[in-house]
Amino acid sequence: MMCMIPFSKLERYEGNEALFELVMMSIVSSYVGEPLHVHAEGLRGTGKTTIMRAARGILPDITRIKGCVYNCDPNAPHCPHHKDLSKEELEQIGVEDIPMPFLEISHSAKVGTVAGSIDIGKLTDTSKPEAKLLPGLIPQAHRGILFVDEINRLADTSPEITDILLDVMGNKPGHIQIEEAGLPVVEVKVSVSVWAASNPDEDPGPLEEIRRQLSDRFDMVCYMGRPDSVDILAQMLRENSHSYKIRQSKLNQLSASDEAANNAIRENIVKWAGQYEKTDLPDFLRNYIARLYIKHNLESIRAIEAMQQGAVLHSIIRGRDKVLINDVTDMIPLVLKHRVDGDSLVRMINDTDSRTVKDGILNFKSRKNKGKKDSEDEVDYFPNSARPVKEMNRSELINTEKTLTPKDM
Amino acid sequence: MSNERINIDKAAAVGNYLGLYFGQNQGVRLGESTVVSRKAHARMPERRIKGQIKILLNRDAGKTYLDFVDTDQVVHIDTYHRPGEIDPRDVARAIFTALDKHFLEKDPQLQYAEDERFKMVIEYTNKIFVTTSLGKGTVYELFQGNLRPYLEGEEGKDHVHVLARLNRDEYALVYVLVEAIEEVVLLSEVELGKVKNIIHGKQKQQEESFAGYLKLPWKKLRGQHATALPEKENVNQLILKLAEKFGGVEEIQDFMESYSTNIFKRKGIDQQKKKWGDVEHYVEELKELGVLKETPMGTVLTKQGLKLTDFIINHKCELETEIRRNMRKAPAGGTSRFKKMGKVENRSSQVEFTNRNKTINNRDGTWSGDLAVPETIIQAKKNSILRGDPGLTIKRSDLHYYEKKSYIPIDVCLVIDASGSMAGDKRQAACYLAEHLLLTGKEKVAVVTFQERSSRVVVPFTRNQQVLRKGLATISPAGLTPMADGIVTAVNLIQESRVRNPLMVLITDGVPNTPLWTLDAKVDALEAAAQIPEANIRFICIGVESNHLYLEKLAERAEGILYTVDDLNRDNLINIVRAEKKSMLKNNRA
Ligand SMILES: [Zn+2]
């Protein structure tokens, strides 16, 4: 296995900080069965995939029906094998704890691998060959995370898989169809948080230009910045140096202290998940989000739902039990940057900001003046009243620019 | 003479005058309160003289307000009034009655043909559209009480705004309408507003003010954590705004340096304008934002301005990414208007490749194709089991093939007129088009310019954005229009390069005036154009409407298409080339 720096030890700086939080928020949310789809966009070297993959180390365990590839929840089995079984039958099978699934699809994946296809193991069984379906990566990622690196390339080259993702991310939970010619179609629900990464500057360009719909399915998009401090860069270089890697791999696994740090985060995640189920957005903040939606003419209901979900999660991972206005405003760029143009986003951000002062005095003054002058002009632009045509002679009726302009001008 | 007769005479006289002045592309003041033309009208607050109305010669009323494609279809009547509200339904009722009365006065026989008269009136009421600050609709709709809401910022705030689709021989009706409208205004206890003067001119494109909503947080620009995010968005957005105008990070730096205190780096306003078009608006906005300030030695960067420059240098990579992201965006909406003349049938060659990630069942029954062996065996095994065959059997229906994909690459060569008149915004728009094409497609782009007495290859066919940008930066419009030379250079370039389905896009705001072979520049350009189809190059020309007669001939000789626009702006250019590429693909498929 590739040597990986543990989650807690990854360098944090201004440009990548938000992603650490988003990743934890998404795990908490997935743990209680409400996916939160996150897309990290940035140049190479911003560590987006490193952070997302390192999150594997902090995933909590989930309990499933023993051996179920669909990760059936023992209290609510949904897969074709278990959904119709009685309580006794289920008890006989038993349960097991597994780490929350984290599966990855690459941009060159095939539909069968992603959704499901014929089970080759069973097909080639010499004693008793069978034609059976094997669920693909997505149904197997139920109750966990599905990671798609280079999602822009996937969307460009594989519209079929893009359509599957649209279904999976369309609702919470979503659903997926597994089709194999000659076999009955299987349709199961999937509750999967999709995490994606892409470099908008490389071919084929940003996801929103390739498949707008898919880009909109992401609740949050994190625009990654590059580190701009020498200290951080030096530290990152050190960690990526060959000798460091060798030393690390000699240690073979995570050191005890790294393991402990990951465990601490893991425990927190379980605790936060409990908290999340109990916390609701206060009414005034919900109204506030609704007003944003109306005032700025937002198109996507998904966006304001994500804002609500995100604000609550954001407050919880900061150890608060009350959601604050800041939790909401911090979500605005994450939720909206991929959905509205830059001007609208800035207007919205500044709108919420204006109550907390910071208004440039110069700016404010000049704007005020302008407004006043305009409205004065408005009112008496036509200071004189006119005679109606009815009272005029034929010869007075028509005037041109020439006849109206005084000769001396 | 009877009152009725007088009215008919007045109307007829007005009709004649309108025909005369509209023919000369002019508008008039009718009475004292009303401006009539076939153009859009605007107030002129910039002159600080009240009561003046500008007739915007470059904005046809039908196109502007009703999205008509053809010009001169609509008479625009604005009756101005002092503050107060007018119900458009009252206006509609008055117009209805006035028209009815007028037809009767003109032809008393009609009193016996009420149905006929009614039909005539109804026909007109569907052609007349009224807006006031209380609502809008056709006279017909309003007469029946159906009111569409007035939207803030629309025409009709301080006047009754009427658009009438009238032919030349119907202009007499304008007087009838105005008399009726004025009457309603007065009956609403609102005074008519006296229009002091009218002025003909072009509308300057309205520049948007960003200083009004951006907030720059100078102290927190760097090194702060999550709380700094909103401010960072503001700074980002400011830079994107500037990039939209100037082209890219380097150009922004270039522009900012024009205002440095280093006398050797400073650039005069004329030099800036030549490159970037109207920069004054941006200077004003940046002053308002505290980035630039006025000093005895001229306009210079403030401390904040220097910080902003630092920010740009330190975040160049991310900013360039965002700028490119914006450039890839399609222009918003279908606001572009262009006319297309000519038609070509072309067969394009396509590139085929095999998609190893997708297999398809052999549906068409041919045995050709790229057989997907693993998939075929798996399917055969599965189907053997389903069929109940003992062991593995392979049937024809089990065969799977790799999917074939094809696309038609279109390599574009832009031939840009770089004569003096293209300086500023038009140059910027053409450069933007080049970058947009490179960023949104998979094909190569080349740029040729012509100016002074010759032409040159500014950018050879490339997929490299650096190369493109470097080349574009050297375009500095000046001098005459040696179009023939430009075309020949482009034809040679295309023939020498390895290109696929070449499309030549000629962008010009003029007609040739520097010859290549003979003494007649126009004839030479036509001669040059004839080389284009010989070289199997597809051709389009994007020009301005006033030159369409000559350019049409040119396009015909090139066996290509002419697109004419009011304005060679960014959106128009992009939309045209996109439409053209689309039709090339469609033609091929058909
Ligand atoms: Zn199950």
PDB file of N, CA and C in Angstrom, chain A residues 14 41 43 108 118 123 157 160 180-181 200-201 208-209 223 226 337 342-343 346-347 349-350 358 362-363 367 377-378 380-382 384-389 392 397 399-401, chain B residues 10 29 31-32 44 48 50-52 80 82 157 182 191-192 194 198 200 211-213 215 224 231 233-234 237 241 288 317-318 321 324-325 328 357-358 378-379 381-382 405:
ATOM      1  N   GLU A  14      -4.270  28.471   4.465  1.00  0.00           N
ATOM      2  CA  GLU A  14      -5.496  29.189   4.106  1.00  0.00           C
ATOM      3  C   GLU A  14      -6.235  28.560   2.919  1.00  0.00           C
ATOM      4  N   GLU A  41     -11.967  21.585  -6.274  1.00  0.00           N
ATOM      5  CA  GLU A  41     -11.387  21.986  -7.541  1.00  0.00           C
ATOM      6  C   GLU A  41     -10.124  22.785  -7.290  1.00  0.00           C
ATOM      7  N   LEU A  43      -5.704  23.517  -8.749  1.00  0.00           N
ATOM      8  CA  LEU A  43      -4.546  23.160  -9.560  1.00  0.00           C
ATOM      9  C   LEU A  43      -3.842  21.973  -8.945  1.00  0.00           C
ATOM     10  N   SER A 108     -11.602   6.388 -16.049  1.00  0.00           N
ATOM     11  CA  SER A 108     -11.730   5.450 -17.164  1.00  0.00           C
ATOM     12  C   SER A 108     -12.559   4.222 -16.779  1.00  0.00           C
ATOM     13  N   ILE A 118     -22.268  -8.858 -14.416  1.00  0.00           N
ATOM     14  CA  ILE A 118     -22.317 -10.294 -14.169  1.00  0.00           C
ATOM     15  C   ILE A 118     -21.160 -10.691 -13.243  1.00  0.00           C
ATOM     16  N   LEU A 123     -19.815 -17.144 -12.386  1.00  0.00           N
ATOM     17  CA  LEU A 123     -19.973 -17.610 -13.752  1.00  0.00           C
ATOM     18  C   LEU A 123     -18.964 -18.701 -14.086  1.00  0.00           C
ATOM     19  N   THR A 157     -15.790  11.879 -20.956  1.00  0.00           N
ATOM     20  CA  THR A 157     -15.626  10.668 -21.758  1.00  0.00           C
ATOM     21  C   THR A 157     -16.728   9.651 -21.520  1.00  0.00           C
ATOM     22  N   GLU A 160     -22.474   7.871 -19.852  1.00  0.00           N
ATOM     23  CA  GLU A 160     -23.300   6.828 -19.214  1.00  0.00           C
ATOM     24  C   GLU A 160     -23.077   6.838 -17.705  1.00  0.00           C
ATOM     25  N   GLU A 180     -28.286  -6.133 -16.545  1.00  0.00           N
ATOM     26  CA  GLU A 180     -27.442  -7.084 -17.265  1.00  0.00           C
ATOM     27  C   GLU A 180     -28.386  -7.855 -18.178  1.00  0.00           C
ATOM     28  N   ALA A 181     -28.091  -7.812 -19.454  1.00  0.00           N
ATOM     29  CA  ALA A 181     -28.991  -8.429 -20.425  1.00  0.00           C
ATOM     30  C   ALA A 181     -29.311  -9.863 -20.020  1.00  0.00           C
ATOM     31  N   PRO A 200      -9.704  22.313 -12.909  1.00  0.00           N
ATOM     32  CA  PRO A 200     -10.513  22.986 -13.929  1.00  0.00           C
ATOM     33  C   PRO A 200      -9.674  23.517 -15.085  1.00  0.00           C
ATOM     34  N   ASP A 201      -8.384  23.554 -14.864  1.00  0.00           N
ATOM     35  CA  ASP A 201      -7.519  24.160 -15.865  1.00  0.00           C
ATOM     36  C   ASP A 201      -6.958  23.143 -16.840  1.00  0.00           C
ATOM     37  N   GLU A 208     -18.443  22.375 -14.683  1.00  0.00           N
ATOM     38  CA  GLU A 208     -19.714  23.062 -14.975  1.00  0.00           C
ATOM     39  C   GLU A 208     -19.881  23.336 -16.468  1.00  0.00           C
ATOM     40  N   GLU A 209     -18.759  23.390 -17.208  1.00  0.00           N
ATOM     41  CA  GLU A 209     -18.880  23.616 -18.644  1.00  0.00           C
ATOM     42  C   GLU A 209     -19.161  22.313 -19.382  1.00  0.00           C
ATOM     43  N   TYR A 223     -12.900  25.628  -3.749  1.00  0.00           N
ATOM     44  CA  TYR A 223     -11.842  26.074  -4.659  1.00  0.00           C
ATOM     45  C   TYR A 223     -10.549  26.100  -3.861  1.00  0.00           C
ATOM     46  N   ARG A 226      -3.311  27.558  -3.611  1.00  0.00           N
ATOM     47  CA  ARG A 226      -1.992  26.974  -3.424  1.00  0.00           C
ATOM     48  C   ARG A 226      -1.354  27.585  -2.186  1.00  0.00           C
ATOM     49  N   LYS A 337     -20.583  29.185  -5.147  1.00  0.00           N
ATOM     50  CA  LYS A 337     -19.582  29.633  -6.116  1.00  0.00           C
ATOM     51  C   LYS A 337     -19.707  28.899  -7.456  1.00  0.00           C
ATOM     52  N   GLY A 342     -19.722  35.325 -10.525  1.00  0.00           N
ATOM     53  CA  GLY A 342     -18.898  35.996  -9.523  1.00  0.00           C
ATOM     54  C   GLY A 342     -19.536  37.243  -8.942  1.00  0.00           C
ATOM     55  N   ASP A 343     -20.164  38.037  -9.792  1.00  0.00           N
ATOM     56  CA  ASP A 343     -20.784  39.262  -9.306  1.00  0.00           C
ATOM     57  C   ASP A 343     -21.894  38.979  -8.305  1.00  0.00           C
ATOM     58  N   VAL A 346     -20.465  37.798  -4.939  1.00  0.00           N
ATOM     59  CA  VAL A 346     -19.893  38.885  -4.143  1.00  0.00           C
ATOM     60  C   VAL A 346     -20.993  39.761  -3.562  1.00  0.00           C
ATOM     61  N   ARG A 347     -22.005  40.026  -4.359  1.00  0.00           N
ATOM     62  CA  ARG A 347     -23.115  40.821  -3.838  1.00  0.00           C
ATOM     63  C   ARG A 347     -23.759  40.147  -2.633  1.00  0.00           C
ATOM     64  N   ILE A 349     -22.430  37.883  -0.610  1.00  0.00           N
ATOM     65  CA  ILE A 349     -21.519  37.876   0.533  1.00  0.00           C
ATOM     66  C   ILE A 349     -21.505  39.243   1.195  1.00  0.00           C
ATOM     67  N   ASN A 350     -21.417  40.287   0.395  1.00  0.00           N
ATOM     68  CA  ASN A 350     -21.326  41.629   0.955  1.00  0.00           C
ATOM     69  C   ASN A 350     -22.630  42.053   1.603  1.00  0.00           C
ATOM     70  N   LYS A 358     -17.425  47.300   8.538  1.00  0.00           N
ATOM     71  CA  LYS A 358     -16.402  47.053   7.520  1.00  0.00           C
ATOM     72  C   LYS A 358     -16.647  47.807   6.231  1.00  0.00           C
ATOM     73  N   LEU A 362     -15.245  55.641   2.307  1.00  0.00           N
ATOM     74  CA  LEU A 362     -15.154  56.353   1.042  1.00  0.00           C
ATOM     75  C   LEU A 362     -16.238  55.876   0.087  1.00  0.00           C
ATOM     76  N   ASN A 363     -16.283  54.578  -0.004  1.00  0.00           N
ATOM     77  CA  ASN A 363     -17.235  53.920  -0.851  1.00  0.00           C
ATOM     78  C   ASN A 363     -18.661  54.336  -0.561  1.00  0.00           C
ATOM     79  N   ARG A 367     -21.375  56.613  -2.818  1.00  0.00           N
ATOM     80  CA  ARG A 367     -22.585  55.963  -3.302  1.00  0.00           C
ATOM     81  C   ARG A 367     -23.827  56.735  -2.893  1.00  0.00           C
ATOM     82  N   ASP A 377     -32.577  64.590 -10.175  1.00  0.00           N
ATOM     83  CA  ASP A 377     -32.663  64.751 -11.621  1.00  0.00           C
ATOM     84  C   ASP A 377     -33.923  64.110 -12.154  1.00  0.00           C
ATOM     85  N   GLU A 378     -34.163  62.947 -11.610  1.00  0.00           N
ATOM     86  CA  GLU A 378     -35.287  62.143 -12.046  1.00  0.00           C
ATOM     87  C   GLU A 378     -36.570  62.950 -12.010  1.00  0.00           C
ATOM     88  N   ASP A 380     -37.288  66.306 -11.704  1.00  0.00           N
ATOM     89  CA  ASP A 380     -37.615  67.467 -12.536  1.00  0.00           C
ATOM     90  C   ASP A 380     -36.812  67.513 -13.829  1.00  0.00           C
ATOM     91  N   TYR A 381     -36.746  66.375 -14.487  1.00  0.00           N
ATOM     92  CA  TYR A 381     -36.027  66.363 -15.759  1.00  0.00           C
ATOM     93  C   TYR A 381     -36.774  67.205 -16.792  1.00  0.00           C
ATOM     94  N   PHE A 382     -38.084  67.220 -16.678  1.00  0.00           N
ATOM     95  CA  PHE A 382     -38.871  68.097 -17.554  1.00  0.00           C
ATOM     96  C   PHE A 382     -39.476  69.209 -16.711  1.00  0.00           C
ATOM     97  N   ASN A 384     -40.471  72.163 -17.418  1.00  0.00           N
ATOM     98  CA  ASN A 384     -41.561  72.955 -17.988  1.00  0.00           C
ATOM     99  C   ASN A 384     -42.670  72.064 -18.523  1.00  0.00           C
ATOM    100  N   SER A 385     -43.891  72.577 -18.428  1.00  0.00           N
ATOM    101  CA  SER A 385     -44.969  71.769 -18.975  1.00  0.00           C
ATOM    102  C   SER A 385     -45.203  72.156 -20.430  1.00  0.00           C
ATOM    103  N   ALA A 386     -45.827  71.259 -21.149  1.00  0.00           N
ATOM    104  CA  ALA A 386     -45.963  71.424 -22.594  1.00  0.00           C
ATOM    105  C   ALA A 386     -47.415  71.658 -22.974  1.00  0.00           C
ATOM    106  N   ARG A 387     -47.595  72.257 -24.131  1.00  0.00           N
ATOM    107  CA  ARG A 387     -48.946  72.406 -24.670  1.00  0.00           C
ATOM    108  C   ARG A 387     -49.304  71.122 -25.415  1.00  0.00           C
ATOM    109  N   PRO A 388     -50.569  70.756 -25.383  1.00  0.00           N
ATOM    110  CA  PRO A 388     -50.946  69.569 -26.157  1.00  0.00           C
ATOM    111  C   PRO A 388     -51.021  69.871 -27.656  1.00  0.00           C
ATOM    112  N   VAL A 389     -50.846  68.877 -28.499  1.00  0.00           N
ATOM    113  CA  VAL A 389     -50.880  69.058 -29.953  1.00  0.00           C
ATOM    114  C   VAL A 389     -52.225  69.612 -30.421  1.00  0.00           C
ATOM    115  N   MET A 392     -52.262  73.219 -31.017  1.00  0.00           N
ATOM    116  CA  MET A 392     -51.207  73.785 -31.848  1.00  0.00           C
ATOM    117  C   MET A 392     -51.603  73.858 -33.303  1.00  0.00           C
ATOM    118  N   LEU A 397     -46.281  71.860 -35.448  1.00  0.00           N
ATOM    119  CA  LEU A 397     -46.299  70.486 -34.943  1.00  0.00           C
ATOM    120  C   LEU A 397     -44.949  69.786 -34.968  1.00  0.00           C
ATOM    121  N   ASN A 399     -40.892  69.532 -35.135  1.00  0.00           N
ATOM    122  CA  ASN A 399     -39.605  70.188 -34.941  1.00  0.00           C
ATOM    123  C   ASN A 399     -38.497  69.155 -35.046  1.00  0.00           C
ATOM    124  N   THR A 400     -37.383  69.577 -35.619  1.00  0.00           N
ATOM    125  CA  THR A 400     -36.245  68.666 -35.757  1.00  0.00           C
ATOM    126  C   THR A 400     -35.128  69.143 -34.830  1.00  0.00           C
ATOM    127  N   GLU A 401     -34.059  68.388 -34.826  1.00  0.00           N
ATOM    128  CA  GLU A 401     -32.923  68.780 -34.001  1.00  0.00           C
ATOM    129  C   GLU A 401     -32.453  70.176 -34.401  1.00  0.00           C
TER     130      GLU A 401
ATOM    131  N   LYS B  10     -54.012  67.900 -40.234  1.00  0.00           N
ATOM    132  CA  LYS B  10     -52.857  67.880 -39.335  1.00  0.00           C
ATOM    133  C   LYS B  10     -52.203  66.496 -39.375  1.00  0.00           C
ATOM    134  N   ARG B  29     -39.503  66.059 -32.886  1.00  0.00           N
ATOM    135  CA  ARG B  29     -40.383  66.316 -31.758  1.00  0.00           C
ATOM    136  C   ARG B  29     -41.742  66.641 -32.342  1.00  0.00           C
ATOM    137  N   GLY B  31     -45.337  68.139 -31.578  1.00  0.00           N
ATOM    138  CA  GLY B  31     -45.890  68.981 -30.526  1.00  0.00           C
ATOM    139  C   GLY B  31     -44.758  69.381 -29.612  1.00  0.00           C
ATOM    140  N   GLU B  32     -45.021  69.462 -28.309  1.00  0.00           N
ATOM    141  CA  GLU B  32     -43.943  69.854 -27.406  1.00  0.00           C
ATOM    142  C   GLU B  32     -43.518  68.724 -26.473  1.00  0.00           C
ATOM    143  N   MET B  44     -30.573  62.508 -21.404  1.00  0.00           N
ATOM    144  CA  MET B  44     -29.158  62.852 -21.497  1.00  0.00           C
ATOM    145  C   MET B  44     -28.648  63.518 -20.234  1.00  0.00           C
ATOM    146  N   ARG B  48     -26.140  67.519 -18.383  1.00  0.00           N
ATOM    147  CA  ARG B  48     -26.617  68.409 -17.322  1.00  0.00           C
ATOM    148  C   ARG B  48     -27.582  69.482 -17.843  1.00  0.00           C
ATOM    149  N   LYS B  50     -31.448  69.874 -18.707  1.00  0.00           N
ATOM    150  CA  LYS B  50     -32.657  69.082 -18.537  1.00  0.00           C
ATOM    151  C   LYS B  50     -33.547  69.145 -19.764  1.00  0.00           C
ATOM    152  N   GLY B  51     -34.413  68.177 -19.861  1.00  0.00           N
ATOM    153  CA  GLY B  51     -35.415  68.186 -20.909  1.00  0.00           C
ATOM    154  C   GLY B  51     -34.927  67.789 -22.285  1.00  0.00           C
ATOM    155  N   GLN B  52     -33.694  67.267 -22.372  1.00  0.00           N
ATOM    156  CA  GLN B  52     -33.194  66.858 -23.688  1.00  0.00           C
ATOM    157  C   GLN B  52     -33.383  65.357 -23.885  1.00  0.00           C
ATOM    158  N   TYR B  80     -43.748  62.505 -23.124  1.00  0.00           N
ATOM    159  CA  TYR B  80     -43.173  62.719 -21.792  1.00  0.00           C
ATOM    160  C   TYR B  80     -44.127  63.516 -20.924  1.00  0.00           C
ATOM    161  N   ARG B  82     -44.715  65.179 -16.649  1.00  0.00           N
ATOM    162  CA  ARG B  82     -44.166  65.520 -15.342  1.00  0.00           C
ATOM    163  C   ARG B  82     -44.559  64.396 -14.384  1.00  0.00           C
ATOM    164  N   LYS B 157     -41.126  55.111 -17.614  1.00  0.00           N
ATOM    165  CA  LYS B 157     -41.180  55.646 -16.260  1.00  0.00           C
ATOM    166  C   LYS B 157     -41.711  57.081 -16.238  1.00  0.00           C
ATOM    167  N   GLU B 182     -51.981  62.399 -25.192  1.00  0.00           N
ATOM    168  CA  GLU B 182     -51.889  63.654 -24.430  1.00  0.00           C
ATOM    169  C   GLU B 182     -53.171  63.918 -23.649  1.00  0.00           C
ATOM    170  N   GLU B 191     -49.160  66.885 -15.744  1.00  0.00           N
ATOM    171  CA  GLU B 191     -48.796  67.842 -16.786  1.00  0.00           C
ATOM    172  C   GLU B 191     -47.921  67.181 -17.840  1.00  0.00           C
ATOM    173  N   LEU B 192     -48.070  67.659 -19.065  1.00  0.00           N
ATOM    174  CA  LEU B 192     -47.184  67.177 -20.123  1.00  0.00           C
ATOM    175  C   LEU B 192     -45.805  67.786 -19.900  1.00  0.00           C
ATOM    176  N   LYS B 194     -42.242  69.272 -21.190  1.00  0.00           N
ATOM    177  CA  LYS B 194     -41.774  69.893 -22.423  1.00  0.00           C
ATOM    178  C   LYS B 194     -40.386  69.375 -22.787  1.00  0.00           C
ATOM    179  N   ILE B 198     -33.997  67.839 -29.033  1.00  0.00           N
ATOM    180  CA  ILE B 198     -33.643  66.452 -29.328  1.00  0.00           C
ATOM    181  C   ILE B 198     -32.258  66.439 -29.969  1.00  0.00           C
ATOM    182  N   HIS B 200     -29.383  63.755 -31.956  1.00  0.00           N
ATOM    183  CA  HIS B 200     -29.135  62.431 -32.534  1.00  0.00           C
ATOM    184  C   HIS B 200     -27.731  61.981 -32.192  1.00  0.00           C
ATOM    185  N   ALA B 211     -17.386  49.368  -8.690  1.00  0.00           N
ATOM    186  CA  ALA B 211     -16.902  49.976  -7.448  1.00  0.00           C
ATOM    187  C   ALA B 211     -18.032  50.055  -6.431  1.00  0.00           C
ATOM    188  N   GLY B 212     -19.261  50.048  -6.931  1.00  0.00           N
ATOM    189  CA  GLY B 212     -20.396  50.193  -6.043  1.00  0.00           C
ATOM    190  C   GLY B 212     -20.633  49.001  -5.139  1.00  0.00           C
ATOM    191  N   TYR B 213     -20.312  47.812  -5.586  1.00  0.00           N
ATOM    192  CA  TYR B 213     -20.639  46.660  -4.741  1.00  0.00           C
ATOM    193  C   TYR B 213     -19.442  45.861  -4.269  1.00  0.00           C
ATOM    194  N   LYS B 215     -16.116  45.246  -2.117  1.00  0.00           N
ATOM    195  CA  LYS B 215     -15.585  45.790  -0.872  1.00  0.00           C
ATOM    196  C   LYS B 215     -14.183  45.257  -0.685  1.00  0.00           C
ATOM    197  N   GLN B 224      -4.544  35.828   6.721  1.00  0.00           N
ATOM    198  CA  GLN B 224      -5.630  35.594   7.649  1.00  0.00           C
ATOM    199  C   GLN B 224      -6.307  34.266   7.318  1.00  0.00           C
ATOM    200  N   GLU B 231     -13.640  38.515   1.973  1.00  0.00           N
ATOM    201  CA  GLU B 231     -12.867  39.595   1.382  1.00  0.00           C
ATOM    202  C   GLU B 231     -12.096  39.087   0.174  1.00  0.00           C
ATOM    203  N   GLU B 233     -12.942  36.850  -1.809  1.00  0.00           N
ATOM    204  CA  GLU B 233     -13.839  36.748  -2.953  1.00  0.00           C
ATOM    205  C   GLU B 233     -13.973  38.100  -3.645  1.00  0.00           C
ATOM    206  N   ASN B 234     -14.009  39.153  -2.844  1.00  0.00           N
ATOM    207  CA  ASN B 234     -14.115  40.492  -3.420  1.00  0.00           C
ATOM    208  C   ASN B 234     -12.896  40.842  -4.266  1.00  0.00           C
ATOM    209  N   GLN B 237     -12.904  38.885  -7.409  1.00  0.00           N
ATOM    210  CA  GLN B 237     -13.885  39.341  -8.365  1.00  0.00           C
ATOM    211  C   GLN B 237     -13.404  40.616  -9.055  1.00  0.00           C
ATOM    212  N   LYS B 241     -12.924  41.073 -13.024  1.00  0.00           N
ATOM    213  CA  LYS B 241     -13.527  42.184 -13.780  1.00  0.00           C
ATOM    214  C   LYS B 241     -12.475  42.854 -14.656  1.00  0.00           C
ATOM    215  N   GLU B 288     -12.471  55.144  -7.187  1.00  0.00           N
ATOM    216  CA  GLU B 288     -13.510  55.023  -6.174  1.00  0.00           C
ATOM    217  C   GLU B 288     -13.179  53.918  -5.182  1.00  0.00           C
ATOM    218  N   CYS B 317      -1.122  32.055 -10.509  1.00  0.00           N
ATOM    219  CA  CYS B 317      -1.606  30.767 -11.028  1.00  0.00           C
ATOM    220  C   CYS B 317      -3.100  30.602 -10.824  1.00  0.00           C
ATOM    221  N   GLU B 318      -3.545  30.818  -9.574  1.00  0.00           N
ATOM    222  CA  GLU B 318      -4.964  30.631  -9.293  1.00  0.00           C
ATOM    223  C   GLU B 318      -5.806  31.620 -10.095  1.00  0.00           C
ATOM    224  N   THR B 321      -6.151  30.632 -13.661  1.00  0.00           N
ATOM    225  CA  THR B 321      -7.110  29.533 -13.778  1.00  0.00           C
ATOM    226  C   THR B 321      -8.535  30.068 -13.796  1.00  0.00           C
ATOM    227  N   ARG B 324      -9.306  31.865 -17.017  1.00  0.00           N
ATOM    228  CA  ARG B 324      -9.577  30.914 -18.106  1.00  0.00           C
ATOM    229  C   ARG B 324     -10.957  30.283 -17.931  1.00  0.00           C
ATOM    230  N   ARG B 325     -11.299  30.012 -16.683  1.00  0.00           N
ATOM    231  CA  ARG B 325     -12.613  29.437 -16.404  1.00  0.00           C
ATOM    232  C   ARG B 325     -13.699  30.366 -16.935  1.00  0.00           C
ATOM    233  N   ARG B 328     -13.973  30.372 -20.761  1.00  0.00           N
ATOM    234  CA  ARG B 328     -14.617  29.198 -21.348  1.00  0.00           C
ATOM    235  C   ARG B 328     -16.124  29.336 -21.346  1.00  0.00           C
ATOM    236  N   ASN B 357     -13.568   1.685 -23.301  1.00  0.00           N
ATOM    237  CA  ASN B 357     -14.356   1.561 -22.080  1.00  0.00           C
ATOM    238  C   ASN B 357     -15.800   1.181 -22.338  1.00  0.00           C
ATOM    239  N   LYS B 358     -16.164   1.140 -23.594  1.00  0.00           N
ATOM    240  CA  LYS B 358     -17.555   0.818 -23.837  1.00  0.00           C
ATOM    241  C   LYS B 358     -17.668  -0.201 -24.956  1.00  0.00           C
ATOM    242  N   ILE B 378     -17.425 -13.437 -21.782  1.00  0.00           N
ATOM    243  CA  ILE B 378     -18.270 -13.373 -20.584  1.00  0.00           C
ATOM    244  C   ILE B 378     -19.746 -13.474 -20.970  1.00  0.00           C
ATOM    245  N   GLN B 379     -20.116 -12.712 -21.988  1.00  0.00           N
ATOM    246  CA  GLN B 379     -21.514 -12.733 -22.428  1.00  0.00           C
ATOM    247  C   GLN B 379     -21.912 -14.128 -22.925  1.00  0.00           C
ATOM    248  N   LYS B 381     -20.637 -16.962 -22.057  1.00  0.00           N
ATOM    249  CA  LYS B 381     -20.747 -17.896 -20.931  1.00  0.00           C
ATOM    250  C   LYS B 381     -22.067 -17.684 -20.191  1.00  0.00           C
ATOM    251  N   LYS B 382     -22.371 -16.424 -19.940  1.00  0.00           N
ATOM    252  CA  LYS B 382     -23.621 -16.110 -19.254  1.00  0.00           C
ATOM    253  C   LYS B 382     -24.807 -16.631 -20.058  1.00  0.00           C
ATOM    254  N   LYS B 405     -16.001   6.022 -31.676  1.00  0.00           N
ATOM    255  CA  LYS B 405     -16.447   7.402 -31.522  1.00  0.00           C
ATOM    256  C   LYS B 405     -15.778   8.217 -32.601  1.00  0.00           C
TER     257      LYS B 405
END
